[in-house]
Amino acid sequence: MTGNEIRRKFLDYFEQHGHKVVHSSPVYPPNDPTILFTNAGMNQFKDVFLGNEKRDYKRAASSQKCIRAGGKHNDLDEVGKTARHQTFFEMLGNFSFGDYFKEDAINFAWDFLVNELKLDVNRLWFTVFAGDDEVSADEEAIQLWIKAGAKPERILRFGRKDNFWQMAETGPCGPNSEINYYLGDEPENPEKNRADLVNADEGDTTMEIWNLVFMQYNRVETEKGIYKLEPLPAPSVDTGAGLERMTVVMEGVHSTFETTLLKPIVEFTARLAQRN
Ligand code: GLY
């Protein structure tokens, strides 16, 4: 399945499940001084999560053009060193604005990956928020993954760096649960397909493919440099799946630059530079 087919399949799947398919917003966010570039699909819905704006739908899906080259989510230093980081990418996402929450978000993700894309469950790993002094551990997400079909030993706990998502220093945020995929040659071999490869520095053997954020808080600055979490008007969902990474998985290649999405651009550039 090509990158373009995956994008179509994702948007069609969520449309069939009651989501309004929404266009990508501009990569330069016109009215938000908290970010330089659009860094996630949820940016255009920030005010909807905060309860400051109403739309005529409570579920949405998009393929958002993102730039992560600065600010809170800055991948610039990784580009060219890993097989999975880009400055510009497309983020597939489904969103709930006070409609469904954790259980449906997890069930949709499982159903799409396992039943629609037919990914091998032996290659999947799940992470949940381990808790800290501000927000408790997400034991509920563990139980929901098990109910969906995940093996308990495939569910790992991580701290704030990996499993608590916020778009900027302030704004909507919450604990998140990531789905990781083992790309190696020996999924049945527990010495190769191992827990310690999840969120490892190398990260190209077992790679994050989808992040489910359980949006529950607004992070506000109470005085300079002091922040606190306030509850959102309603628990909500924001997810982000890298289209190019999903395409790596589905096309069986080893780098986002080898996918049908990016390879033609690499080849075109190589021809221009007479390096083909
Ligand atoms: N907003 C979810 C993500 O960027 O991972």
PDB file of C-alpha atoms in Angstrom, residues 34-259:
ATOM      1  CA  THR A  34       3.005  30.191  21.102  1.00  0.00           C
ATOM      2  CA  ILE A  35       4.394  28.314  18.063  1.00  0.00           C
ATOM      3  CA  LEU A  36       6.475  29.339  15.052  1.00  0.00           C
ATOM      4  CA  PHE A  37       5.307  26.565  12.703  1.00  0.00           C
ATOM      5  CA  THR A  38       2.384  24.145  12.825  1.00  0.00           C
ATOM      6  CA  ASN A  39       3.782  21.191  14.761  1.00  0.00           C
ATOM      7  CA  ALA A  40       0.743  18.891  15.005  1.00  0.00           C
ATOM      8  CA  GLY A  41      -2.717  18.173  13.649  1.00  0.00           C
ATOM      9  CA  MET A  42      -4.296  19.510  16.832  1.00  0.00           C
ATOM     10  CA  ASN A  43      -2.978  23.067  16.384  1.00  0.00           C
ATOM     11  CA  GLN A  44      -5.941  24.183  14.271  1.00  0.00           C
ATOM     12  CA  PHE A  45      -8.292  22.816  16.957  1.00  0.00           C
ATOM     13  CA  LYS A  46      -6.584  24.411  19.964  1.00  0.00           C
ATOM     14  CA  ASP A  47      -9.478  26.764  20.728  1.00  0.00           C
ATOM     15  CA  VAL A  48     -11.999  23.951  20.271  1.00  0.00           C
ATOM     16  CA  PHE A  49     -10.188  21.866  22.929  1.00  0.00           C
ATOM     17  CA  LEU A  50     -10.059  24.919  25.203  1.00  0.00           C
ATOM     18  CA  GLY A  51     -13.828  25.493  24.804  1.00  0.00           C
ATOM     19  CA  ASN A  52     -13.288  28.956  23.233  1.00  0.00           C
ATOM     20  CA  GLU A  53     -14.619  27.904  19.826  1.00  0.00           C
ATOM     21  CA  LYS A  54     -17.517  25.677  18.764  1.00  0.00           C
ATOM     22  CA  ARG A  55     -17.636  23.707  15.535  1.00  0.00           C
ATOM     23  CA  ASP A  56     -20.618  21.898  14.068  1.00  0.00           C
ATOM     24  CA  TYR A  57     -18.820  18.565  14.549  1.00  0.00           C
ATOM     25  CA  LYS A  58     -17.381  16.801  17.598  1.00  0.00           C
ATOM     26  CA  ARG A  59     -15.092  14.407  15.725  1.00  0.00           C
ATOM     27  CA  ALA A  60     -12.543  15.311  13.072  1.00  0.00           C
ATOM     28  CA  ALA A  61      -9.751  13.691  11.058  1.00  0.00           C
ATOM     29  CA  SER A  62      -7.000  15.263   8.986  1.00  0.00           C
ATOM     30  CA  SER A  63      -3.663  14.830   7.297  1.00  0.00           C
ATOM     31  CA  GLN A  64      -1.794  17.872   8.602  1.00  0.00           C
ATOM     32  CA  LYS A  65       1.341  19.349   7.048  1.00  0.00           C
ATOM     33  CA  CYS A  66       3.798  19.897   9.911  1.00  0.00           C
ATOM     34  CA  ILE A  67       7.198  21.505  10.372  1.00  0.00           C
ATOM     35  CA  ARG A  68       9.243  20.530  13.416  1.00  0.00           C
ATOM     36  CA  ALA A  69      12.258  22.747  13.125  1.00  0.00           C
ATOM     37  CA  GLY A  70      12.235  24.852  16.267  1.00  0.00           C
ATOM     38  CA  GLY A  71      10.204  25.343  19.422  1.00  0.00           C
ATOM     39  CA  LYS A  72       8.803  22.631  21.664  1.00  0.00           C
ATOM     40  CA  HIS A  73       8.971  19.798  19.138  1.00  0.00           C
ATOM     41  CA  ASN A  74      12.221  20.399  17.330  1.00  0.00           C
ATOM     42  CA  ASP A  75      13.466  17.477  15.218  1.00  0.00           C
ATOM     43  CA  LEU A  76      16.069  19.495  13.317  1.00  0.00           C
ATOM     44  CA  ASP A  77      19.057  17.926  15.082  1.00  0.00           C
ATOM     45  CA  GLU A  78      17.829  14.412  14.224  1.00  0.00           C
ATOM     46  CA  VAL A  79      17.324  14.936  10.488  1.00  0.00           C
ATOM     47  CA  GLY A  80      19.927  13.106   8.450  1.00  0.00           C
ATOM     48  CA  LYS A  81      21.014  11.052  11.478  1.00  0.00           C
ATOM     49  CA  THR A  82      17.984   8.766  11.813  1.00  0.00           C
ATOM     50  CA  ALA A  83      15.876   6.999   9.206  1.00  0.00           C
ATOM     51  CA  ARG A  84      12.640   8.471  10.523  1.00  0.00           C
ATOM     52  CA  HIS A  85      12.987  12.202  11.258  1.00  0.00           C
ATOM     53  CA  GLN A  86      12.107  14.956   8.812  1.00  0.00           C
ATOM     54  CA  THR A  87      11.679  18.692   9.246  1.00  0.00           C
ATOM     55  CA  PHE A  88       8.491  18.589   7.153  1.00  0.00           C
ATOM     56  CA  PHE A  89       6.023  15.719   7.350  1.00  0.00           C
ATOM     57  CA  GLU A  90       2.345  14.844   7.248  1.00  0.00           C
ATOM     58  CA  MET A  91       0.578  13.878  10.437  1.00  0.00           C
ATOM     59  CA  LEU A  92      -2.553  11.734  10.221  1.00  0.00           C
ATOM     60  CA  GLY A  93      -4.866  12.421  13.135  1.00  0.00           C
ATOM     61  CA  ASN A  94      -8.292  11.772  14.602  1.00  0.00           C
ATOM     62  CA  PHE A  95      -9.775  14.154  17.142  1.00  0.00           C
ATOM     63  CA  SER A  96     -12.628  14.146  19.614  1.00  0.00           C
ATOM     64  CA  PHE A  97     -13.856  17.383  21.144  1.00  0.00           C
ATOM     65  CA  GLY A  98     -15.568  16.233  24.332  1.00  0.00           C
ATOM     66  CA  ASP A  99     -17.128  13.285  22.504  1.00  0.00           C
ATOM     67  CA  TYR A 100     -15.296   9.932  22.797  1.00  0.00           C
ATOM     68  CA  PHE A 101     -12.295   9.522  25.068  1.00  0.00           C
ATOM     69  CA  LYS A 102      -9.620   6.971  25.941  1.00  0.00           C
ATOM     70  CA  GLU A 103     -11.426   3.711  25.246  1.00  0.00           C
ATOM     71  CA  ASP A 104     -12.651   4.605  21.768  1.00  0.00           C
ATOM     72  CA  ALA A 105      -9.332   6.243  20.860  1.00  0.00           C
ATOM     73  CA  ILE A 106      -7.527   3.005  21.745  1.00  0.00           C
ATOM     74  CA  ASN A 107     -10.091   0.803  20.022  1.00  0.00           C
ATOM     75  CA  PHE A 108     -10.001   2.890  16.814  1.00  0.00           C
ATOM     76  CA  ALA A 109      -6.188   2.735  16.716  1.00  0.00           C
ATOM     77  CA  TRP A 110      -6.119  -1.024  17.313  1.00  0.00           C
ATOM     78  CA  ASP A 111      -8.846  -1.672  14.737  1.00  0.00           C
ATOM     79  CA  PHE A 112      -7.184   0.495  12.087  1.00  0.00           C
ATOM     80  CA  LEU A 113      -3.714  -0.998  12.546  1.00  0.00           C
ATOM     81  CA  VAL A 114      -4.641  -4.632  13.097  1.00  0.00           C
ATOM     82  CA  ASN A 115      -7.828  -5.097  11.066  1.00  0.00           C
ATOM     83  CA  GLU A 116      -7.494  -2.472   8.328  1.00  0.00           C
ATOM     84  CA  LEU A 117      -3.722  -2.264   7.726  1.00  0.00           C
ATOM     85  CA  LYS A 118      -3.289  -5.875   8.935  1.00  0.00           C
ATOM     86  CA  LEU A 119      -0.105  -5.143  10.869  1.00  0.00           C
ATOM     87  CA  ASP A 120       1.463  -8.073  12.693  1.00  0.00           C
ATOM     88  CA  VAL A 121       0.529  -7.678  16.401  1.00  0.00           C
ATOM     89  CA  ASN A 122       3.832  -9.369  17.286  1.00  0.00           C
ATOM     90  CA  ARG A 123       5.593  -6.251  16.057  1.00  0.00           C
ATOM     91  CA  LEU A 124       3.542  -3.794  18.131  1.00  0.00           C
ATOM     92  CA  TRP A 125       4.555  -2.194  21.439  1.00  0.00           C
ATOM     93  CA  PHE A 126       2.487   0.258  23.478  1.00  0.00           C
ATOM     94  CA  THR A 127       3.588   2.901  25.971  1.00  0.00           C
ATOM     95  CA  VAL A 128       1.583   4.721  28.638  1.00  0.00           C
ATOM     96  CA  PHE A 129       2.296   7.552  31.083  1.00  0.00           C
ATOM     97  CA  ALA A 130       4.079   6.292  34.225  1.00  0.00           C
ATOM     98  CA  GLY A 131       2.859   9.181  36.388  1.00  0.00           C
ATOM     99  CA  ASP A 132       4.725  11.881  38.334  1.00  0.00           C
ATOM    100  CA  ASP A 133       4.052  14.374  41.108  1.00  0.00           C
ATOM    101  CA  GLU A 134       1.643  16.356  38.919  1.00  0.00           C
ATOM    102  CA  VAL A 135      -0.369  13.738  36.982  1.00  0.00           C
ATOM    103  CA  SER A 136      -1.079  10.148  38.057  1.00  0.00           C
ATOM    104  CA  ALA A 137      -0.047   7.026  36.132  1.00  0.00           C
ATOM    105  CA  ASP A 138      -2.356   5.985  33.330  1.00  0.00           C
ATOM    106  CA  GLU A 139      -3.325   2.514  34.593  1.00  0.00           C
ATOM    107  CA  GLU A 140      -6.628   2.824  32.728  1.00  0.00           C
ATOM    108  CA  ALA A 141      -4.857   2.950  29.352  1.00  0.00           C
ATOM    109  CA  ILE A 142      -3.011  -0.279  30.216  1.00  0.00           C
ATOM    110  CA  GLN A 143      -6.298  -2.063  30.902  1.00  0.00           C
ATOM    111  CA  LEU A 144      -7.859  -0.665  27.732  1.00  0.00           C
ATOM    112  CA  TRP A 145      -4.963  -1.870  25.547  1.00  0.00           C
ATOM    113  CA  ILE A 146      -5.275  -5.337  27.082  1.00  0.00           C
ATOM    114  CA  LYS A 147      -9.037  -5.291  26.456  1.00  0.00           C
ATOM    115  CA  ALA A 148      -8.393  -4.291  22.831  1.00  0.00           C
ATOM    116  CA  GLY A 149      -6.073  -7.281  22.365  1.00  0.00           C
ATOM    117  CA  ALA A 150      -2.541  -6.261  23.413  1.00  0.00           C
ATOM    118  CA  LYS A 151      -0.390  -8.628  25.466  1.00  0.00           C
ATOM    119  CA  PRO A 152       0.384  -7.135  28.921  1.00  0.00           C
ATOM    120  CA  GLU A 153       4.137  -7.612  28.410  1.00  0.00           C
ATOM    121  CA  ARG A 154       3.946  -5.382  25.323  1.00  0.00           C
ATOM    122  CA  ILE A 155       2.722  -2.392  27.348  1.00  0.00           C
ATOM    123  CA  LEU A 156       5.492  -0.232  28.842  1.00  0.00           C
ATOM    124  CA  ARG A 157       5.471   2.801  31.134  1.00  0.00           C
ATOM    125  CA  PHE A 158       7.448   5.952  30.361  1.00  0.00           C
ATOM    126  CA  GLY A 159       7.731   9.395  31.917  1.00  0.00           C
ATOM    127  CA  ARG A 160       6.905  12.915  30.819  1.00  0.00           C
ATOM    128  CA  LYS A 161       9.406  13.145  27.951  1.00  0.00           C
ATOM    129  CA  ASP A 162       7.725  10.377  25.964  1.00  0.00           C
ATOM    130  CA  ASN A 163       4.254  10.048  27.409  1.00  0.00           C
ATOM    131  CA  PHE A 164       2.906  13.481  28.216  1.00  0.00           C
ATOM    132  CA  TRP A 165       2.137  15.712  25.243  1.00  0.00           C
ATOM    133  CA  GLN A 166       1.776  19.460  24.974  1.00  0.00           C
ATOM    134  CA  MET A 167       1.974  21.561  21.829  1.00  0.00           C
ATOM    135  CA  ALA A 168       3.911  24.433  23.442  1.00  0.00           C
ATOM    136  CA  GLU A 169       4.817  25.784  26.882  1.00  0.00           C
ATOM    137  CA  THR A 170       1.137  26.602  27.332  1.00  0.00           C
ATOM    138  CA  GLY A 171      -2.059  25.171  25.860  1.00  0.00           C
ATOM    139  CA  PRO A 172      -3.996  21.893  25.726  1.00  0.00           C
ATOM    140  CA  CYS A 173      -2.098  18.843  26.957  1.00  0.00           C
ATOM    141  CA  GLY A 174      -2.432  15.436  28.549  1.00  0.00           C
ATOM    142  CA  PRO A 175      -0.932  12.001  29.083  1.00  0.00           C
ATOM    143  CA  ASN A 176      -0.410  10.070  25.882  1.00  0.00           C
ATOM    144  CA  SER A 177      -0.020   6.514  24.718  1.00  0.00           C
ATOM    145  CA  GLU A 178       2.283   5.668  21.826  1.00  0.00           C
ATOM    146  CA  ILE A 179       2.239   2.751  19.439  1.00  0.00           C
ATOM    147  CA  ASN A 180       5.643   1.515  18.330  1.00  0.00           C
ATOM    148  CA  TYR A 181       6.481  -0.923  15.534  1.00  0.00           C
ATOM    149  CA  TYR A 182       9.398  -3.356  15.358  1.00  0.00           C
ATOM    150  CA  LEU A 183      10.882  -3.119  11.848  1.00  0.00           C
ATOM    151  CA  GLY A 184      13.551  -5.786  12.278  1.00  0.00           C
ATOM    152  CA  ASP A 185      13.789  -9.171  10.570  1.00  0.00           C
ATOM    153  CA  GLU A 186      13.030 -11.391  13.567  1.00  0.00           C
ATOM    154  CA  PRO A 187       9.721 -10.441  15.215  1.00  0.00           C
ATOM    155  CA  GLU A 188       9.430 -13.895  16.825  1.00  0.00           C
ATOM    156  CA  ASN A 189      12.877 -13.683  18.408  1.00  0.00           C
ATOM    157  CA  PRO A 190      12.589 -12.072  21.891  1.00  0.00           C
ATOM    158  CA  GLU A 191      16.318 -11.299  21.847  1.00  0.00           C
ATOM    159  CA  LYS A 192      15.796  -9.090  18.789  1.00  0.00           C
ATOM    160  CA  ASN A 193      12.250  -7.750  19.184  1.00  0.00           C
ATOM    161  CA  ARG A 194      12.898  -6.350  22.678  1.00  0.00           C
ATOM    162  CA  ALA A 195      11.293  -3.875  25.078  1.00  0.00           C
ATOM    163  CA  ASP A 196      14.510  -1.877  25.440  1.00  0.00           C
ATOM    164  CA  LEU A 197      14.339  -0.877  21.763  1.00  0.00           C
ATOM    165  CA  VAL A 198      11.196   1.155  22.479  1.00  0.00           C
ATOM    166  CA  ASN A 199      12.079   4.859  22.844  1.00  0.00           C
ATOM    167  CA  ALA A 200      15.741   3.923  22.494  1.00  0.00           C
ATOM    168  CA  ASP A 201      18.078   6.607  21.161  1.00  0.00           C
ATOM    169  CA  GLU A 202      18.618   4.801  17.856  1.00  0.00           C
ATOM    170  CA  GLY A 203      14.873   4.283  17.448  1.00  0.00           C
ATOM    171  CA  ASP A 204      15.035   3.087  13.870  1.00  0.00           C
ATOM    172  CA  THR A 205      14.536  -0.621  14.646  1.00  0.00           C
ATOM    173  CA  THR A 206      11.493  -0.075  16.807  1.00  0.00           C
ATOM    174  CA  MET A 207       9.862   3.163  15.758  1.00  0.00           C
ATOM    175  CA  GLU A 208       6.987   5.213  17.129  1.00  0.00           C
ATOM    176  CA  ILE A 209       4.203   5.251  14.547  1.00  0.00           C
ATOM    177  CA  TRP A 210       1.176   6.742  16.332  1.00  0.00           C
ATOM    178  CA  ASN A 211       0.620   8.875  19.392  1.00  0.00           C
ATOM    179  CA  LEU A 212      -2.759   9.006  21.164  1.00  0.00           C
ATOM    180  CA  VAL A 213      -3.063  12.049  23.411  1.00  0.00           C
ATOM    181  CA  PHE A 214      -5.743  12.009  26.065  1.00  0.00           C
ATOM    182  CA  MET A 215      -6.320  15.770  26.240  1.00  0.00           C
ATOM    183  CA  GLN A 216      -7.426  16.705  29.728  1.00  0.00           C
ATOM    184  CA  TYR A 217      -5.605  19.890  30.746  1.00  0.00           C
ATOM    185  CA  ASN A 218      -4.761  23.408  29.714  1.00  0.00           C
ATOM    186  CA  ARG A 219      -1.267  24.405  30.809  1.00  0.00           C
ATOM    187  CA  VAL A 220      -1.340  28.050  31.857  1.00  0.00           C
ATOM    188  CA  GLU A 221       1.429  30.384  33.024  1.00  0.00           C
ATOM    189  CA  THR A 222       0.366  31.844  36.378  1.00  0.00           C
ATOM    190  CA  GLU A 223       3.440  34.051  36.777  1.00  0.00           C
ATOM    191  CA  LYS A 224       6.629  34.256  34.731  1.00  0.00           C
ATOM    192  CA  GLY A 225       8.027  30.722  34.358  1.00  0.00           C
ATOM    193  CA  ILE A 226       5.449  29.179  36.717  1.00  0.00           C
ATOM    194  CA  TYR A 227       2.862  26.902  35.131  1.00  0.00           C
ATOM    195  CA  LYS A 228      -0.147  24.981  36.331  1.00  0.00           C
ATOM    196  CA  LEU A 229      -2.580  22.507  34.815  1.00  0.00           C
ATOM    197  CA  GLU A 230      -6.257  23.397  34.670  1.00  0.00           C
ATOM    198  CA  PRO A 231      -8.862  20.874  33.522  1.00  0.00           C
ATOM    199  CA  LEU A 232     -10.215  21.271  29.965  1.00  0.00           C
ATOM    200  CA  PRO A 233     -13.986  21.817  29.677  1.00  0.00           C
ATOM    201  CA  ALA A 234     -14.274  18.154  28.534  1.00  0.00           C
ATOM    202  CA  PRO A 235     -11.878  15.217  28.150  1.00  0.00           C
ATOM    203  CA  SER A 236     -10.881  15.038  24.498  1.00  0.00           C
ATOM    204  CA  VAL A 237      -8.655  13.131  22.083  1.00  0.00           C
ATOM    205  CA  ASP A 238      -5.846  14.243  19.774  1.00  0.00           C
ATOM    206  CA  THR A 239      -3.845  11.675  17.831  1.00  0.00           C
ATOM    207  CA  GLY A 240      -0.859  11.943  15.534  1.00  0.00           C
ATOM    208  CA  ALA A 241       0.542   9.287  13.203  1.00  0.00           C
ATOM    209  CA  GLY A 242       3.434  10.093  10.899  1.00  0.00           C
ATOM    210  CA  LEU A 243       2.263   9.301   7.370  1.00  0.00           C
ATOM    211  CA  GLU A 244       5.819   8.752   6.133  1.00  0.00           C
ATOM    212  CA  ARG A 245       6.542   6.353   9.034  1.00  0.00           C
ATOM    213  CA  MET A 246       3.331   4.416   8.407  1.00  0.00           C
ATOM    214  CA  THR A 247       4.450   4.190   4.795  1.00  0.00           C
ATOM    215  CA  VAL A 248       7.842   2.780   5.846  1.00  0.00           C
ATOM    216  CA  VAL A 249       5.940   0.024   7.658  1.00  0.00           C
ATOM    217  CA  MET A 250       3.495  -0.695   4.835  1.00  0.00           C
ATOM    218  CA  GLU A 251       6.052  -0.548   2.024  1.00  0.00           C
ATOM    219  CA  GLY A 252       8.647  -2.584   3.910  1.00  0.00           C
ATOM    220  CA  VAL A 253      11.440  -0.043   3.366  1.00  0.00           C
ATOM    221  CA  HIS A 254      13.957   1.151   5.941  1.00  0.00           C
ATOM    222  CA  SER A 255      13.775   4.922   5.798  1.00  0.00           C
ATOM    223  CA  THR A 256      11.108   7.556   5.194  1.00  0.00           C
ATOM    224  CA  PHE A 257      13.284   8.801   2.316  1.00  0.00           C
ATOM    225  CA  GLU A 258      12.794   5.429   0.546  1.00  0.00           C
ATOM    226  CA  THR A 259       8.984   5.613   0.581  1.00  0.00           C
TER     227      THR A 259
END
